[in-house]
Coordinates of C-alpha atoms in Angstrom, one line a residue:
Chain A
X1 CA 138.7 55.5 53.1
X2 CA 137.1 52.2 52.8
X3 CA 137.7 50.6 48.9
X4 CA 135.7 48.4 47.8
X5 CA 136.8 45.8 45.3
X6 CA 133.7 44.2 42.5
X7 CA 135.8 42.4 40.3
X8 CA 135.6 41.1 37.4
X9 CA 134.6 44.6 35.7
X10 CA 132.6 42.4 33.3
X11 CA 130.9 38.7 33.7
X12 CA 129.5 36.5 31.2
X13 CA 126.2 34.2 32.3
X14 CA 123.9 32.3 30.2
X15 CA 120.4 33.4 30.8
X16 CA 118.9 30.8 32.8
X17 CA 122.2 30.0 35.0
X18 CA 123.3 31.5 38.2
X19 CA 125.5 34.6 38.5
X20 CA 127.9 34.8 41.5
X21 CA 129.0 38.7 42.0
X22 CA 132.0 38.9 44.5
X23 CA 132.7 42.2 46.5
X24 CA 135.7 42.9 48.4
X25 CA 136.5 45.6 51.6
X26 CA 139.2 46.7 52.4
X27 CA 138.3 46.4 56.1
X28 CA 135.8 44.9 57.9
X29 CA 132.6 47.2 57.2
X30 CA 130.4 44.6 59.4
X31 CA 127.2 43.9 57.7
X32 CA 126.7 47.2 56.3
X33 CA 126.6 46.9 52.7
X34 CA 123.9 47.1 50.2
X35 CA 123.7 46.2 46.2
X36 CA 122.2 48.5 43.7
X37 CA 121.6 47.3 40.6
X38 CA 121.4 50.1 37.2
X39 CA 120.7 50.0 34.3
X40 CA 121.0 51.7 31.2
X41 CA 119.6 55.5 30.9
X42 CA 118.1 54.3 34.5
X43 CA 118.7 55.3 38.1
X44 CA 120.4 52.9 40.6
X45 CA 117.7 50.4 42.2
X46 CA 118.6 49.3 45.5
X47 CA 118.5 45.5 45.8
X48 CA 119.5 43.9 48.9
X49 CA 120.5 45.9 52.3
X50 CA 122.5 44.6 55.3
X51 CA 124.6 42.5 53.5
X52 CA 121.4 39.5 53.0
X53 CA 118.0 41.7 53.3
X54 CA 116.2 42.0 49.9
X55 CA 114.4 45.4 49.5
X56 CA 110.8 45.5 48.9
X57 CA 109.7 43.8 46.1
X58 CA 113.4 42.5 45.1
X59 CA 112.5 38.9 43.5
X60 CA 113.6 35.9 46.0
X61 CA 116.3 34.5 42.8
X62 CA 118.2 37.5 44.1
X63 CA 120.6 37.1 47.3
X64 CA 123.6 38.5 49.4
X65 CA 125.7 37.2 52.0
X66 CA 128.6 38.1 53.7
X67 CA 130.2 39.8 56.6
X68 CA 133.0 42.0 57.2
X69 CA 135.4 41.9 54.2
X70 CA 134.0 39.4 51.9
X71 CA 130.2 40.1 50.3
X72 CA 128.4 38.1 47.1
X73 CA 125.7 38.7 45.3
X74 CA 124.0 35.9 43.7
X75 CA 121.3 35.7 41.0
X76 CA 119.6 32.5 40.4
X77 CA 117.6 31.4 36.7
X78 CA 118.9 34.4 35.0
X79 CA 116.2 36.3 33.3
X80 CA 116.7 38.7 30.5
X81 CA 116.0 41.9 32.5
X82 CA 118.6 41.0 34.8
X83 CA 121.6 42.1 32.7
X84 CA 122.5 45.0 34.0
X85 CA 125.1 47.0 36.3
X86 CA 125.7 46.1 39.8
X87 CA 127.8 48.0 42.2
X88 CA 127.9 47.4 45.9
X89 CA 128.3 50.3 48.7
X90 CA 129.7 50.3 52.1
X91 CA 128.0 52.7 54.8
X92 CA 129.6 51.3 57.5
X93 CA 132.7 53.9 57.8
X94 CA 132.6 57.8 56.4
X95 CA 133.2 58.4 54.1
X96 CA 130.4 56.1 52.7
X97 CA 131.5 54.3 49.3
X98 CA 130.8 52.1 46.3
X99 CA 132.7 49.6 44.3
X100 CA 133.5 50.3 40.7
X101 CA 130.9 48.2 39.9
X102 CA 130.3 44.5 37.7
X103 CA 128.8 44.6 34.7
X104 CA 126.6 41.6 33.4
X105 CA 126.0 40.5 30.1
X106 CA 124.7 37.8 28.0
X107 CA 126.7 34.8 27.0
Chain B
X1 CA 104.7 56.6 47.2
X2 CA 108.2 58.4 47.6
X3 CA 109.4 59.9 44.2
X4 CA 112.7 62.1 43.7
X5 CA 112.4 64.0 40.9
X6 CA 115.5 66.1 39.5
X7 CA 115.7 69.0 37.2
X8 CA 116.7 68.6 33.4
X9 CA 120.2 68.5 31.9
X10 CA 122.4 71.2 31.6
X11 CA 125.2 72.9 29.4
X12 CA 127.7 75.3 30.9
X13 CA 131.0 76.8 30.4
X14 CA 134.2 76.2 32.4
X15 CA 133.8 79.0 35.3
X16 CA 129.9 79.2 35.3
X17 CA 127.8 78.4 38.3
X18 CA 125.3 75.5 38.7
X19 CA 122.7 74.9 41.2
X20 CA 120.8 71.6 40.4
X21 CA 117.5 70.4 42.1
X22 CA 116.2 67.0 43.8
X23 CA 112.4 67.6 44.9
X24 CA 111.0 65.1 47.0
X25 CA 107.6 64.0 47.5
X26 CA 105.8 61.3 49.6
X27 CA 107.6 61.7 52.4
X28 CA 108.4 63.8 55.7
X29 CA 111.4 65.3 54.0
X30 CA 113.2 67.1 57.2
X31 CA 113.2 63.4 58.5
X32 CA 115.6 61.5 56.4
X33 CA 119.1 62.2 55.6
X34 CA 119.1 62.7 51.4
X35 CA 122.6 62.6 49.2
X36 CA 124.4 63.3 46.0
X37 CA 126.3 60.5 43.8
X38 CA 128.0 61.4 40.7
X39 CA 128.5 59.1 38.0
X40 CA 131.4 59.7 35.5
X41 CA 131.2 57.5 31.9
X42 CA 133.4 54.5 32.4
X43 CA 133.3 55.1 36.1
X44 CA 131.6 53.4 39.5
X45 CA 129.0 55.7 41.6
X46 CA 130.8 58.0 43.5
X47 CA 129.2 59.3 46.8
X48 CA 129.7 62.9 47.3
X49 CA 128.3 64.5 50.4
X50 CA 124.4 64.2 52.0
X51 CA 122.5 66.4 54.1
X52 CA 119.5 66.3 57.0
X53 CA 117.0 68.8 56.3
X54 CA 115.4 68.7 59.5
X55 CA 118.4 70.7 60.9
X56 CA 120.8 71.3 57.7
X57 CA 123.8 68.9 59.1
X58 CA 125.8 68.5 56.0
X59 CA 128.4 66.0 55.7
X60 CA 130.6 65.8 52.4
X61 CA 133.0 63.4 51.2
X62 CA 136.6 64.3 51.4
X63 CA 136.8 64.5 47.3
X64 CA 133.8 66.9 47.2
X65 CA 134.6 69.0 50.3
X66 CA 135.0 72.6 48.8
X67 CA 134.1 71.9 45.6
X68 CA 130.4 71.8 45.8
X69 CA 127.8 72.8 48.0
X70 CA 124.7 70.9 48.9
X71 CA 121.7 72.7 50.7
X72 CA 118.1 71.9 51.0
X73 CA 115.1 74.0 51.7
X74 CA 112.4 72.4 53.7
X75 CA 109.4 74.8 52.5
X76 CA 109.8 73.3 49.0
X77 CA 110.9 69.5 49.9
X78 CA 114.1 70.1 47.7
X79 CA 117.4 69.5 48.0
X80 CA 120.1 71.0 45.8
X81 CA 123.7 70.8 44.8
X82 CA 126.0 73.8 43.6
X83 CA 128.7 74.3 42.1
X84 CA 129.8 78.2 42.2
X85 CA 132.7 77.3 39.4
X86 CA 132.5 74.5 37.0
X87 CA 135.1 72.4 35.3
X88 CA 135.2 70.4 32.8
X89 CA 136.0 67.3 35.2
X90 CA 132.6 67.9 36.4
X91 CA 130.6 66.5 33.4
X92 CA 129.1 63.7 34.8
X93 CA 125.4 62.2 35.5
X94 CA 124.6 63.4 39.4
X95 CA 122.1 61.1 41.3
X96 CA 120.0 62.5 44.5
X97 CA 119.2 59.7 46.3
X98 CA 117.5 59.6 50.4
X99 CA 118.8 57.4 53.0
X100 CA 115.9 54.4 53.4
X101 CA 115.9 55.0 57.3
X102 CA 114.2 58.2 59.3
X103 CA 117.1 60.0 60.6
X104 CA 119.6 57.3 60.2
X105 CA 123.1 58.0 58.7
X106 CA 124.1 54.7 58.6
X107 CA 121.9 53.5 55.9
X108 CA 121.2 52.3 52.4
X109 CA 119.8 54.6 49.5
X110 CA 116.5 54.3 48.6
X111 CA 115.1 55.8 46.5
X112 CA 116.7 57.5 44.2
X113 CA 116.0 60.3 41.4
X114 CA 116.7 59.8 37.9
X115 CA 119.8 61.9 37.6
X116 CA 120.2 65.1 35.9
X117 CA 123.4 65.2 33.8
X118 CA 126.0 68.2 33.8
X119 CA 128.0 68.8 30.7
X120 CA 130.5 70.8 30.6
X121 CA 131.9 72.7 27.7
X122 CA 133.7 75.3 25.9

């Protein structure tokens, strides 16, 4: 199966800065990756699709790029409700996975 | 506006039998594929196995293949996910979540329920 790399398991960002959220496959899974982000007690909200396509209503400081092995996730002016869980998933090859997810706190 | 709406938590015993519900609204449930995801403390999200209702194709995840069962019923927009003997190892938090795309497999989830978590005990 397909692993998916997010690491580090934890990053530290100073509200207000940018965040830069790498994830890793361990083949090429094309463009077909989306971010969720979670949060505590809360279900998994799906943020960008596609590799680069926000979801609806996704604020524009949030972005992904990438293509075949190499994705990133990047949040811009770090607002308070952003600290959260993210975890990428790859549904490019069954079966269909997620990375172990990155964890963002406040410096 | 599509909602997924799981039943409650639960507490069994090693050996018991579980059956746990996703019921959909909003939306032309046979028409999209809709999945499970288990989420162990101290874990990632796990993806465990999905299912079209419109013609009950079921597809699961080597790790989940005979240990769990997911079916849907199309009369009630529900999907479910059972276990016919629980373990311990299955405490977790289990997410129903639909593929964003009519009839698409390869897809993104969105949305998802609110997770319904399994504890299992002695």
């Amino acid at each position: 199966e397909v692993v998916m790399t997010q690491s580090p398991a934890t990053l530290s960002v100073s509200p207000g800065e940018r965040a830069t959220l790498p994830c890793r496959a361990s083949q090429s899974i094309n463009i077909n990756l989306a971010w969720y982000q979670q949060k505590p007690g809360q279900a998994p909200r799906l943020l960008i699709y596609g590799a680069s396509t926000r979801a609806t209503g996704i604020p524009a400081r949030f972005s992904g790029s990438g293509s075949g092995t190499e994705f990133t996730l990047t949040i811009t002016s770090l607002q308070s409700e952003d600290f959260a869980v993210y975890s990428c998933h790859q549904y490019n090859t069954w079966p269909y996975t997620f990375g172990q997810g990155t964890k963002l706190e406040i410096k | 506006e599509v909602q997924l709406v799981q039943s409650g938590a639960e507490v069994k015993k090693p050996g018991e039998s579980l059956k746990i519900s996703c019921k959909t609204s909003g939306y032309n449930f046979p028409s999209y594929w809709i999945g499970w995801v288990r989420l162990m403390p101290g874990k990632g999200l796990e993806w465990m196995g999905i299912i079209y209702p419109g013609d009950s194709d079921v597809r699961y995840s080597p790790s989940f293949q005979g240990q769990v069962t997911i079916s849907a019923d199309k009369s009630i927009s529900t999907a479910y996910l059972h276990w016919s003997s629980l373990k311990a190892s299955d405490s977790a938090m289990y997410y129903c979540a639909r593929l964003g795309v009519p009839a698409a497999l390869m897809t993104h989830f969105d949305p998802w329920g609110q997770g319904t978590l399994v504890t299992v005990s002695s």
